Amino acid sequence: MVERVNLNHAAGNPVDKRVLKGMLPYFQEFYGNPSSVHIAGRHATKAVANARMQIVNLVGADTKDRIVFTSGATEANNLALIGFAYRNRRKGNHIITSEVEHLSILNPLKFLVKQGFEVTQIPVDEHGVIKLEALKEAITDKTVLFSVQHANNEVGTIHPIQEIADIAGDAKIPLHVDAVASAGQVPVDISDLGASLMTLSSNDLYGPRGVGALIIRRGTSIQPILLGGGQEMGLRSGSENVSGIVGMGIAAEIAGKELEANIRHLTKLRDRLIKEVTTKMEYTYLNGHPSHRLPNNANIRFSFVEGEAITLYLSFEGFLVATSSACTSRTLEPSHVLLSMGVDEAEAHGALQLTLGRDNTETHIDHFIKALPPIIKRLREMSPLYPPS
Amino acid sequence: MYSETVKDHFQNPRNLGEMKDADAIGKTGNPTCGDLIWIYIKVKDDIITDISFKTFGCAAAIATSSMLTELAKGKTLKEALKITRKEIAESLEGLPPIKMHCSNLAADGLHKAIEEYLGKTGRTVEDL
């Protein structure tokens, strides 16, 4: 069997061995429910409280902030938007976001529009950076919330989040930051930003899937969207996923401790990958910002070819990658992020999203940059669009 | 997701490439949608003596183009016009449902090539 090289970490990280080890006792030995008053319940309560502290430490939150564990970042984003909008409805009905947010932001907002809310989506420039002037201009006296990603998961662009937070702060509008793609990749500090809400994902920190968290700062009110036994300070009913929460906590602690080392490791691999791929082949371009980008992300498009075909050929040789091509999406729509950046629809089909992880090595990059050019060449020879007339 | 036959035609496309002395070219699809297929034919006595393709698109688009050329080669124009998307998909041991319509365009490309060929001699498909 061909050795597998994973360049698709955005789709899923392996759980860190140390995380798994820390989780295992919570399946059988310490299986208590935090709602129980007996000793097993107390033990579980302590474990969840400890995980909250680990999250607080990763993003510079305060011990008085509420850390609500959810079933993942999608639920946390739903809770942030729907929970905030409903709770603060009497203050206004206008929410500002960007055109390049994750679908777990855009689709809850579509739902809110049907409920009578108004949403403004701020466009981005050719590098995928949110246009700050447009953001300022979008504010009305009805605006109750900004919801903006720190970094884009698909093209890797890091937005000027401090400037966005300052615009929100000056207008006294609460800010929700979707930090799923950035936490554990670059420094994230909710206190410096003065954000009111922040979403995190466990698996993006090399923790287990099925766990996420919404950080709700003191003074910010939201209402629950899941009703039941009133767990998680009444904001997320359902017996806590203690083992998963413990795993997310450990993952957050490791991500914080090893942040600088990971940034150095990944940036080196990423820069070499981008340079070699974009200079070795013609009609090959980087998507996203050239320098303000996540250390783990290289999104590259190849003119005249289609991404699913590239992805499959690479897969036959053991490389796991993802494409922004519509041909692999459930809706057959091209990537809303690339289109918003002004990338031509035909070109958007030829984009590869390469996301590096802690396990990647220089050797992986060597193999990849050797394997890729013949595949692109072959597909271009098949393509009626090539050579361009 | 893809059958072994699809993978085979994707990895080893039959009759691939531009045909310089083609009698007609049928172009179908749209790069905006992610699929563009060009079918080249050479015709003698209303028989397709040679056929080739160039395709921009996903594995299904490439495999259906390749399979179409195998099915059409040596057929009379009238027989070739009877090749359907369904027949191509079945010959490939099936396609994922979502790919049945968006990428299975090769038969349309062949129809267009045949119409262009007939048009050159003042005929239409009804004349066959």
Short mmCIF file of C-alpha atoms in Angstrom, two decimals:
data_model
loop_
_atom_site.label_atom_id
_atom_site.label_comp_id
_atom_site.label_asym_id
_atom_site.label_seq_id
_atom_site.Cartn_x
_atom_site.Cartn_y
_atom_site.Cartn_z
CA MET A 1 0.00 0.00 0.00
CA VAL A 2 1.12 3.52 -0.79
CA GLU A 3 2.20 5.59 2.22
CA ARG A 4 -0.50 8.11 3.01
CA VAL A 5 0.37 11.78 3.22
CA ASN A 6 -2.37 13.83 4.82
CA LEU A 7 -2.58 17.36 3.42
CA ASN A 8 -6.25 17.63 4.35
CA HIS A 9 -6.15 18.43 8.06
CA ALA A 10 -8.97 20.95 7.73
CA ALA A 11 -11.30 18.01 7.14
CA GLY A 12 -10.22 16.30 10.31
CA ASN A 13 -7.25 16.03 12.61
CA PRO A 14 -6.11 12.82 14.24
CA VAL A 15 -6.70 12.98 18.00
CA ASP A 16 -3.42 13.74 19.80
CA LYS A 17 -2.15 10.65 21.67
CA ARG A 18 -1.89 12.61 24.91
CA VAL A 19 -5.48 13.74 24.50
CA LEU A 20 -6.72 10.20 23.95
CA LYS A 21 -4.80 8.97 26.99
CA GLY A 22 -6.36 11.67 29.15
CA MET A 23 -9.85 10.87 27.86
CA LEU A 24 -9.81 7.10 28.32
CA PRO A 25 -10.47 6.99 32.11
CA TYR A 26 -13.67 8.98 31.53
CA PHE A 27 -15.31 6.20 29.56
CA GLN A 28 -15.27 3.50 32.24
CA GLU A 29 -13.53 4.50 35.44
CA PHE A 30 -14.96 8.00 35.86
CA TYR A 31 -18.23 7.73 34.02
CA GLY A 32 -20.18 9.91 36.46
CA ASN A 33 -22.71 12.52 35.41
CA PRO A 34 -21.91 16.06 36.58
CA SER A 35 -25.57 16.44 37.60
CA SER A 36 -25.21 13.75 40.31
CA VAL A 37 -24.43 14.84 43.85
CA HIS A 38 -22.56 11.65 44.72
CA ILE A 39 -18.81 11.20 44.50
CA ALA A 40 -18.78 10.06 40.86
CA GLY A 41 -20.80 13.10 39.91
CA ARG A 42 -18.43 15.40 41.79
CA HIS A 43 -15.49 13.88 39.98
CA ALA A 44 -17.13 14.55 36.60
CA THR A 45 -18.01 18.11 37.62
CA LYS A 46 -14.38 18.73 38.52
CA ALA A 47 -13.17 17.32 35.22
CA VAL A 48 -15.51 19.60 33.25
CA ALA A 49 -14.51 22.61 35.37
CA ASN A 50 -10.87 21.82 34.71
CA ALA A 51 -11.53 21.69 30.96
CA ARG A 52 -13.22 25.10 31.16
CA MET A 53 -10.05 26.51 32.72
CA GLN A 54 -7.95 24.99 29.95
CA ILE A 55 -10.17 26.75 27.37
CA VAL A 56 -10.02 30.02 29.33
CA ASN A 57 -6.22 29.83 29.29
CA LEU A 58 -5.95 29.10 25.56
CA VAL A 59 -7.83 32.23 24.48
CA GLY A 60 -7.13 34.63 27.33
CA ALA A 61 -10.65 34.58 28.70
CA ASP A 62 -11.57 35.34 32.30
CA THR A 63 -12.58 32.78 34.91
CA LYS A 64 -15.88 34.65 35.21
CA ASP A 65 -16.69 34.09 31.53
CA ARG A 66 -19.02 31.26 30.68
CA ILE A 67 -17.57 28.41 28.62
CA VAL A 68 -20.47 26.43 27.19
CA PHE A 69 -19.53 23.04 25.76
CA THR A 70 -21.54 21.97 22.74
CA SER A 71 -21.62 19.13 20.20
CA GLY A 72 -19.17 21.00 18.01
CA ALA A 73 -18.46 24.36 16.41
CA THR A 74 -21.59 24.20 14.25
CA GLU A 75 -23.78 24.06 17.35
CA ALA A 76 -21.70 26.75 19.06
CA ASN A 77 -22.16 29.07 16.07
CA ASN A 78 -25.90 28.35 15.98
CA LEU A 79 -26.13 29.06 19.71
CA ALA A 80 -24.12 32.27 19.39
CA LEU A 81 -26.20 33.70 16.56
CA ILE A 82 -29.71 32.44 17.26
CA GLY A 83 -29.27 32.59 21.04
CA PHE A 84 -27.95 36.14 20.92
CA ALA A 85 -30.38 37.44 18.30
CA TYR A 86 -33.47 36.20 20.15
CA ARG A 87 -32.27 37.32 23.58
CA ASN A 88 -31.42 40.82 22.33
CA ARG A 89 -34.24 41.25 19.85
CA ARG A 90 -35.71 44.32 21.53
CA LYS A 91 -32.39 46.17 21.05
CA GLY A 92 -32.42 45.72 17.28
CA ASN A 93 -32.70 43.21 14.49
CA HIS A 94 -29.64 43.85 12.34
CA ILE A 95 -26.60 41.56 12.22
CA ILE A 96 -23.42 42.18 10.25
CA THR A 97 -21.24 39.36 8.96
CA SER A 98 -18.99 38.71 5.97
CA GLU A 99 -19.49 36.92 2.66
CA VAL A 100 -16.80 34.34 3.46
CA GLU A 101 -18.06 32.87 6.72
CA HIS A 102 -18.48 29.16 7.35
CA LEU A 103 -21.89 27.70 6.46
CA SER A 104 -22.59 27.16 10.17
CA ILE A 105 -22.71 30.99 10.34
CA LEU A 106 -24.37 31.75 7.00
CA ASN A 107 -27.17 29.21 7.30
CA PRO A 108 -28.29 30.16 10.85
CA LEU A 109 -28.30 33.77 9.61
CA LYS A 110 -30.52 32.77 6.69
CA PHE A 111 -32.85 31.22 9.26
CA LEU A 112 -32.84 34.47 11.25
CA VAL A 113 -33.67 36.48 8.12
CA LYS A 114 -36.80 34.33 7.76
CA GLN A 115 -37.64 35.24 11.37
CA GLY A 116 -37.55 38.95 10.57
CA PHE A 117 -33.89 39.78 11.22
CA GLU A 118 -31.79 41.72 8.74
CA VAL A 119 -28.32 40.59 7.79
CA THR A 120 -25.61 42.49 5.91
CA GLN A 121 -22.79 40.47 4.41
CA ILE A 122 -19.58 42.46 4.01
CA PRO A 123 -17.57 41.69 0.86
CA VAL A 124 -13.87 40.82 0.82
CA ASP A 125 -10.97 41.95 -1.35
CA GLU A 126 -9.07 39.76 -3.82
CA HIS A 127 -7.07 38.24 -0.96
CA GLY A 128 -10.20 37.36 0.97
CA VAL A 129 -9.80 40.13 3.57
CA ILE A 130 -12.99 41.70 4.92
CA LYS A 131 -13.40 45.28 3.68
CA LEU A 132 -13.23 47.45 6.78
CA GLU A 133 -14.76 50.55 5.20
CA ALA A 134 -17.80 48.55 4.09
CA LEU A 135 -18.03 47.14 7.61
CA LYS A 136 -18.17 50.63 9.13
CA GLU A 137 -20.71 51.78 6.59
CA ALA A 138 -23.00 48.85 7.26
CA ILE A 139 -23.63 49.82 10.89
CA THR A 140 -27.12 51.14 11.60
CA ASP A 141 -28.90 52.02 14.84
CA LYS A 142 -30.54 48.60 14.62
CA THR A 143 -27.23 46.67 14.54
CA VAL A 144 -26.95 44.34 17.52
CA LEU A 145 -24.13 41.99 16.54
CA PHE A 146 -21.04 41.54 14.38
CA SER A 147 -20.19 37.93 13.59
CA VAL A 148 -16.81 37.58 11.91
CA GLN A 149 -14.33 34.75 11.48
CA HIS A 150 -10.78 35.33 12.70
CA ALA A 151 -9.36 33.38 9.78
CA ASN A 152 -10.89 31.69 6.78
CA ASN A 153 -10.76 27.90 6.91
CA GLU A 154 -10.74 27.48 3.15
CA VAL A 155 -8.24 29.99 1.78
CA GLY A 156 -6.31 30.61 5.01
CA THR A 157 -6.63 34.40 5.07
CA ILE A 158 -6.35 35.95 8.53
CA HIS A 159 -8.61 38.99 8.87
CA PRO A 160 -7.48 42.17 10.70
CA ILE A 161 -9.53 41.02 13.67
CA GLN A 162 -8.22 43.67 16.09
CA GLU A 163 -9.29 46.44 13.70
CA ILE A 164 -12.67 44.76 13.24
CA ALA A 165 -12.99 44.49 17.03
CA ASP A 166 -12.12 48.18 17.37
CA ILE A 167 -14.81 49.14 14.87
CA ALA A 168 -17.29 47.05 16.85
CA GLY A 169 -16.04 48.53 20.13
CA ASP A 170 -16.29 52.13 18.91
CA ALA A 171 -19.87 51.50 17.84
CA LYS A 172 -20.58 49.58 21.08
CA ILE A 173 -21.71 46.55 19.10
CA PRO A 174 -20.99 43.11 20.57
CA LEU A 175 -18.64 40.95 18.47
CA HIS A 176 -18.83 37.21 17.91
CA VAL A 177 -15.54 35.75 16.64
CA ASP A 178 -15.56 32.37 14.90
CA ALA A 179 -12.06 31.27 15.92
CA VAL A 180 -12.40 27.67 14.74
CA ALA A 181 -9.75 27.94 12.04
CA SER A 182 -7.38 30.20 13.97
CA ALA A 183 -7.32 28.91 17.57
CA GLY A 184 -4.27 26.70 18.03
CA GLN A 185 -2.80 28.04 14.76
CA VAL A 186 -2.09 31.64 15.73
CA PRO A 187 -2.41 33.57 19.01
CA VAL A 188 -6.04 34.31 19.89
CA ASP A 189 -6.88 36.59 22.82
CA ILE A 190 -10.53 37.30 23.48
CA SER A 191 -9.68 39.89 26.18
CA ASP A 192 -7.41 41.91 23.89
CA LEU A 193 -10.10 41.83 21.22
CA GLY A 194 -12.86 42.74 23.61
CA ALA A 195 -15.08 40.22 21.83
CA SER A 196 -18.33 39.12 23.50
CA LEU A 197 -18.61 35.64 22.02
CA MET A 198 -16.13 33.18 20.55
CA THR A 199 -16.52 29.76 18.93
CA LEU A 200 -13.94 26.99 19.22
CA SER A 201 -13.78 23.46 17.83
CA SER A 202 -12.15 20.55 19.62
CA ASN A 203 -11.01 18.60 16.57
CA ASP A 204 -9.27 21.65 15.11
CA LEU A 205 -7.13 21.55 18.27
CA TYR A 206 -6.43 17.80 17.78
CA GLY A 207 -9.12 16.91 20.28
CA PRO A 208 -12.02 14.53 19.61
CA ARG A 209 -14.81 15.34 17.16
CA GLY A 210 -18.28 16.09 18.43
CA VAL A 211 -17.13 18.73 20.92
CA GLY A 212 -16.97 22.49 20.63
CA ALA A 213 -17.30 25.46 22.88
CA LEU A 214 -18.92 28.87 22.92
CA ILE A 215 -17.23 31.43 25.14
CA ILE A 216 -19.68 33.99 26.47
CA ARG A 217 -18.07 36.94 28.18
CA ARG A 218 -19.42 38.53 31.30
CA GLY A 219 -22.18 41.00 30.49
CA THR A 220 -23.29 39.18 27.33
CA SER A 221 -26.72 37.59 27.41
CA ILE A 222 -27.93 34.82 25.17
CA GLN A 223 -30.79 32.37 25.39
CA PRO A 224 -30.51 28.61 24.89
CA ILE A 225 -31.55 26.92 21.67
CA LEU A 226 -31.60 23.40 23.15
CA LEU A 227 -34.08 23.05 25.99
CA GLY A 228 -34.08 20.34 28.61
CA GLY A 229 -32.41 19.70 31.94
CA GLY A 230 -30.61 23.03 32.07
CA GLN A 231 -27.02 21.80 31.95
CA GLU A 232 -24.16 24.15 31.05
CA MET A 233 -25.52 27.07 33.09
CA GLY A 234 -28.91 26.61 31.48
CA LEU A 235 -27.51 27.39 28.04
CA ARG A 236 -27.05 23.90 26.63
CA SER A 237 -29.23 21.13 27.97
CA GLY A 238 -28.19 17.51 27.68
CA SER A 239 -25.89 15.41 29.85
CA GLU A 240 -22.35 16.61 29.37
CA ASN A 241 -20.06 14.66 27.05
CA VAL A 242 -17.51 14.44 29.87
CA SER A 243 -14.85 12.38 28.07
CA GLY A 244 -15.09 14.63 25.00
CA ILE A 245 -14.94 17.79 27.11
CA VAL A 246 -11.90 16.45 28.98
CA GLY A 247 -10.30 15.74 25.58
CA MET A 248 -11.01 19.24 24.27
CA GLY A 249 -9.53 20.72 27.44
CA ILE A 250 -6.28 18.75 27.14
CA ALA A 251 -6.12 19.56 23.42
CA ALA A 252 -6.49 23.26 24.23
CA GLU A 253 -3.74 23.09 26.82
CA ILE A 254 -1.33 21.37 24.41
CA ALA A 255 -2.26 23.76 21.57
CA GLY A 256 -1.39 26.71 23.82
CA LYS A 257 1.89 25.25 25.07
CA GLU A 258 3.11 24.18 21.64
CA LEU A 259 1.74 27.11 19.67
CA GLU A 260 5.06 28.77 18.86
CA ALA A 261 6.75 25.50 17.89
CA ASN A 262 3.83 24.56 15.64
CA ILE A 263 3.77 27.97 13.98
CA ARG A 264 7.49 27.63 13.16
CA HIS A 265 7.14 24.05 11.89
CA LEU A 266 4.05 24.66 9.76
CA THR A 267 5.06 28.06 8.37
CA LYS A 268 8.30 26.57 7.06
CA LEU A 269 6.50 23.68 5.34
CA ARG A 270 3.71 25.93 4.03
CA ASP A 271 6.05 28.52 2.54
CA ARG A 272 8.08 25.87 0.77
CA LEU A 273 4.95 24.16 -0.51
CA ILE A 274 3.49 27.39 -1.90
CA LYS A 275 6.76 28.52 -3.44
CA GLU A 276 7.59 25.22 -5.13
CA VAL A 277 4.10 24.56 -6.46
CA THR A 278 3.42 28.07 -7.78
CA THR A 279 6.84 28.52 -9.37
CA LYS A 280 7.26 25.03 -10.86
CA MET A 281 4.08 25.20 -12.92
CA GLU A 282 2.64 27.91 -15.12
CA TYR A 283 -0.94 29.19 -14.71
CA THR A 284 -0.78 28.27 -11.01
CA TYR A 285 -1.81 30.80 -8.37
CA LEU A 286 -2.12 31.13 -4.61
CA ASN A 287 -5.61 31.88 -3.30
CA GLY A 288 -5.85 33.96 -0.15
CA HIS A 289 -3.51 36.46 1.40
CA PRO A 290 0.21 35.99 0.58
CA SER A 291 1.41 36.78 4.13
CA HIS A 292 -1.59 37.19 6.45
CA ARG A 293 -2.46 33.52 6.31
CA LEU A 294 -2.81 30.54 8.61
CA PRO A 295 0.47 28.62 9.04
CA ASN A 296 -1.25 25.38 7.99
CA ASN A 297 -3.02 26.55 4.83
CA ALA A 298 -1.99 26.64 1.17
CA ASN A 299 -4.90 27.09 -1.25
CA ILE A 300 -3.68 26.92 -4.83
CA ARG A 301 -5.56 27.00 -8.09
CA PHE A 302 -4.55 25.45 -11.39
CA SER A 303 -6.08 26.96 -14.51
CA PHE A 304 -7.73 24.74 -17.18
CA VAL A 305 -8.20 21.71 -14.91
CA GLU A 306 -10.84 20.58 -12.44
CA GLY A 307 -10.11 19.95 -8.77
CA GLU A 308 -11.90 16.65 -8.25
CA ALA A 309 -9.83 15.08 -11.01
CA ILE A 310 -6.61 16.39 -9.42
CA THR A 311 -7.75 15.18 -6.00
CA LEU A 312 -8.47 11.65 -7.27
CA TYR A 313 -5.20 11.32 -9.17
CA LEU A 314 -3.36 12.48 -6.03
CA SER A 315 -5.36 10.03 -3.95
CA PHE A 316 -4.21 7.13 -6.17
CA GLU A 317 -0.67 8.13 -5.18
CA GLY A 318 -1.46 8.34 -1.47
CA PHE A 319 -1.96 12.10 -1.05
CA LEU A 320 -5.07 13.25 0.78
CA VAL A 321 -6.15 16.71 -0.35
CA ALA A 322 -9.39 18.66 -0.74
CA THR A 323 -10.69 20.84 -3.53
CA SER A 324 -12.94 23.89 -3.62
CA SER A 325 -14.42 22.58 -6.86
CA ALA A 326 -18.19 22.50 -7.06
CA CYS A 327 -17.93 18.96 -8.39
CA THR A 328 -17.26 17.59 -4.91
CA SER A 329 -19.76 19.73 -3.01
CA ARG A 330 -23.22 18.53 -2.06
CA THR A 331 -24.84 21.45 -3.83
CA LEU A 332 -22.63 21.47 -6.96
CA GLU A 333 -22.12 25.19 -6.27
CA PRO A 334 -18.62 26.63 -6.57
CA SER A 335 -16.96 27.84 -3.35
CA HIS A 336 -18.70 30.98 -2.07
CA VAL A 337 -15.36 32.09 -0.63
CA LEU A 338 -13.49 32.03 -3.95
CA LEU A 339 -16.38 33.67 -5.82
CA SER A 340 -16.55 36.41 -3.20
CA MET A 341 -12.82 37.02 -3.74
CA GLY A 342 -13.54 37.56 -7.43
CA VAL A 343 -12.05 34.28 -8.67
CA ASP A 344 -13.62 33.32 -12.01
CA GLU A 345 -16.05 30.37 -11.74
CA ALA A 346 -14.11 28.16 -14.13
CA GLU A 347 -10.90 28.91 -12.21
CA ALA A 348 -12.60 28.18 -8.88
CA HIS A 349 -13.09 24.58 -10.07
CA GLY A 350 -9.34 24.09 -10.19
CA ALA A 351 -8.52 25.02 -6.59
CA LEU A 352 -6.81 22.67 -4.15
CA GLN A 353 -7.08 23.29 -0.43
CA LEU A 354 -3.92 21.95 1.19
CA THR A 355 -3.97 21.98 4.99
CA LEU A 356 -0.90 20.87 6.89
CA GLY A 357 -0.75 19.32 10.32
CA ARG A 358 1.67 18.57 13.12
CA ASP A 359 2.41 15.16 11.59
CA ASN A 360 3.63 16.55 8.25
CA THR A 361 7.35 16.54 7.45
CA GLU A 362 9.71 18.00 4.87
CA THR A 363 9.73 14.57 3.20
CA HIS A 364 5.96 14.79 2.69
CA ILE A 365 6.43 18.13 0.92
CA ASP A 366 9.27 16.63 -1.19
CA HIS A 367 7.02 13.79 -2.33
CA PHE A 368 4.07 16.06 -3.00
CA ILE A 369 5.92 18.59 -5.12
CA LYS A 370 7.31 15.73 -7.14
CA ALA A 371 3.96 13.99 -7.65
CA LEU A 372 1.84 17.01 -8.49
CA PRO A 373 3.32 18.49 -11.72
CA PRO A 374 2.85 15.34 -13.88
CA ILE A 375 -0.79 15.14 -12.75
CA ILE A 376 -1.50 18.77 -13.63
CA LYS A 377 0.31 18.32 -16.94
CA ARG A 378 -1.70 15.22 -17.79
CA LEU A 379 -5.05 16.84 -16.96
CA ARG A 380 -4.14 19.95 -18.93
CA GLU A 381 -3.33 17.81 -21.94
CA MET A 382 -6.83 16.37 -21.65
CA SER A 383 -8.43 19.80 -21.32
CA PRO A 384 -9.96 21.64 -24.30
CA LEU A 385 -9.18 24.89 -22.45
CA TYR A 386 -5.44 24.25 -22.71
CA PRO A 387 -3.33 25.74 -24.14
CA PRO A 388 -5.17 29.04 -23.80
CA SER A 389 -5.72 30.73 -27.15
CA MET B 1 -17.77 6.55 -4.79
CA TYR B 2 -16.68 5.56 -8.32
CA SER B 3 -16.81 2.06 -9.81
CA GLU B 4 -13.65 0.26 -10.86
CA THR B 5 -14.58 0.78 -14.54
CA VAL B 6 -14.94 4.53 -14.00
CA LYS B 7 -11.56 4.60 -12.27
CA ASP B 8 -10.02 2.60 -15.12
CA HIS B 9 -11.34 4.98 -17.80
CA PHE B 10 -10.32 7.98 -15.68
CA GLN B 11 -6.78 6.67 -15.25
CA ASN B 12 -6.41 5.23 -18.74
CA PRO B 13 -8.68 7.30 -20.98
CA ARG B 14 -9.30 5.70 -24.41
CA ASN B 15 -9.10 7.80 -27.58
CA LEU B 16 -7.82 10.85 -25.77
CA GLY B 17 -6.61 13.97 -27.50
CA GLU B 18 -7.20 16.42 -30.29
CA MET B 19 -7.83 15.05 -33.80
CA LYS B 20 -6.17 17.39 -36.29
CA ASP B 21 -8.04 16.11 -39.37
CA ALA B 22 -11.45 15.66 -37.72
CA ASP B 23 -14.50 15.94 -39.99
CA ALA B 24 -16.52 17.51 -37.17
CA ILE B 25 -16.18 18.60 -33.54
CA GLY B 26 -19.07 18.54 -31.04
CA LYS B 27 -18.62 20.89 -28.09
CA THR B 28 -20.79 20.63 -25.02
CA GLY B 29 -20.79 21.77 -21.42
CA ASN B 30 -19.59 24.96 -19.87
CA PRO B 31 -16.40 25.60 -17.92
CA THR B 32 -18.42 27.67 -15.42
CA CYS B 33 -20.27 24.49 -14.46
CA GLY B 34 -17.03 22.57 -14.28
CA ASP B 35 -17.45 20.37 -17.35
CA LEU B 36 -16.48 20.99 -20.96
CA ILE B 37 -16.35 18.15 -23.47
CA TRP B 38 -15.15 18.22 -27.09
CA ILE B 39 -15.83 15.16 -29.25
CA TYR B 40 -13.87 14.83 -32.53
CA ILE B 41 -15.12 12.46 -35.26
CA LYS B 42 -13.86 11.16 -38.56
CA VAL B 43 -16.59 9.78 -40.81
CA LYS B 44 -16.55 7.64 -43.94
CA ASP B 45 -19.71 6.36 -45.66
CA ASP B 46 -21.72 7.51 -42.62
CA ILE B 47 -19.61 5.32 -40.35
CA ILE B 48 -17.56 6.76 -37.48
CA THR B 49 -14.10 5.51 -38.44
CA ASP B 50 -12.27 7.45 -35.75
CA ILE B 51 -13.26 9.35 -32.64
CA SER B 52 -11.44 11.17 -29.86
CA PHE B 53 -12.11 13.63 -27.03
CA LYS B 54 -10.74 16.40 -24.87
CA THR B 55 -12.43 17.04 -21.53
CA PHE B 56 -12.18 19.58 -18.73
CA GLY B 57 -13.98 18.18 -15.74
CA CYS B 58 -14.21 15.70 -12.94
CA ALA B 59 -13.44 11.97 -13.07
CA ALA B 60 -17.01 11.23 -14.20
CA ALA B 61 -16.75 13.69 -17.10
CA ILE B 62 -13.46 12.14 -18.24
CA ALA B 63 -14.65 8.53 -17.84
CA THR B 64 -17.96 9.11 -19.65
CA SER B 65 -16.10 10.78 -22.53
CA SER B 66 -13.72 7.86 -22.76
CA MET B 67 -16.53 5.29 -22.63
CA LEU B 68 -18.54 7.15 -25.26
CA THR B 69 -15.65 6.99 -27.73
CA GLU B 70 -15.40 3.22 -27.23
CA LEU B 71 -19.15 2.76 -27.75
CA ALA B 72 -19.30 4.98 -30.85
CA LYS B 73 -16.24 3.83 -32.76
CA GLY B 74 -17.18 1.85 -35.88
CA LYS B 75 -20.90 2.58 -35.55
CA THR B 76 -23.00 4.17 -38.28
CA LEU B 77 -24.09 7.71 -37.56
CA LYS B 78 -27.65 6.47 -37.10
CA GLU B 79 -26.57 3.85 -34.54
CA ALA B 80 -24.26 6.28 -32.77
CA LEU B 81 -27.13 8.74 -32.26
CA LYS B 82 -28.89 6.06 -30.20
CA ILE B 83 -26.15 6.04 -27.55
CA THR B 84 -27.71 7.49 -24.41
CA ARG B 85 -26.36 8.88 -21.16
CA LYS B 86 -27.93 5.90 -19.45
CA GLU B 87 -26.11 3.43 -21.69
CA ILE B 88 -22.78 5.17 -21.01
CA ALA B 89 -23.41 5.14 -17.26
CA GLU B 90 -24.39 1.45 -17.36
CA SER B 91 -21.30 0.56 -19.38
CA LEU B 92 -19.27 2.23 -16.63
CA GLU B 93 -21.01 0.09 -13.96
CA GLY B 94 -22.92 3.13 -12.77
CA LEU B 95 -22.19 6.69 -11.74
CA PRO B 96 -22.91 8.43 -8.42
CA PRO B 97 -26.47 9.86 -8.67
CA ILE B 98 -25.26 13.47 -8.38
CA LYS B 99 -22.97 12.93 -11.39
CA MET B 100 -25.63 11.43 -13.68
CA HIS B 101 -26.67 14.78 -15.11
CA CYS B 102 -23.92 17.29 -14.43
CA SER B 103 -20.99 15.32 -15.80
CA ASN B 104 -22.59 12.80 -18.15
CA LEU B 105 -22.53 15.06 -21.20
CA ALA B 106 -20.45 13.06 -23.66
CA ALA B 107 -23.48 11.71 -25.59
CA ASP B 108 -24.62 15.31 -26.19
CA GLY B 109 -21.17 16.12 -27.51
CA LEU B 110 -21.36 13.24 -29.99
CA HIS B 111 -24.84 14.34 -31.14
CA LYS B 112 -23.50 17.82 -31.79
CA ALA B 113 -20.52 16.44 -33.73
CA ILE B 114 -22.82 14.32 -35.91
CA GLU B 115 -25.16 17.26 -36.52
CA GLU B 116 -22.19 19.41 -37.52
CA TYR B 117 -20.94 16.71 -39.87
CA LEU B 118 -24.35 16.29 -41.51
CA GLY B 119 -24.76 20.05 -41.75
CA LYS B 120 -21.61 20.24 -43.86
CA THR B 121 -23.29 18.09 -46.51
CA GLY B 122 -26.67 19.81 -46.21
CA ARG B 123 -28.28 16.98 -44.29
CA THR B 124 -29.94 16.65 -40.89
CA VAL B 125 -30.39 13.68 -38.54
CA GLU B 126 -33.79 13.07 -40.17
CA ASP B 127 -32.02 12.25 -43.43
CA LEU B 128 -30.21 9.25 -41.93
#
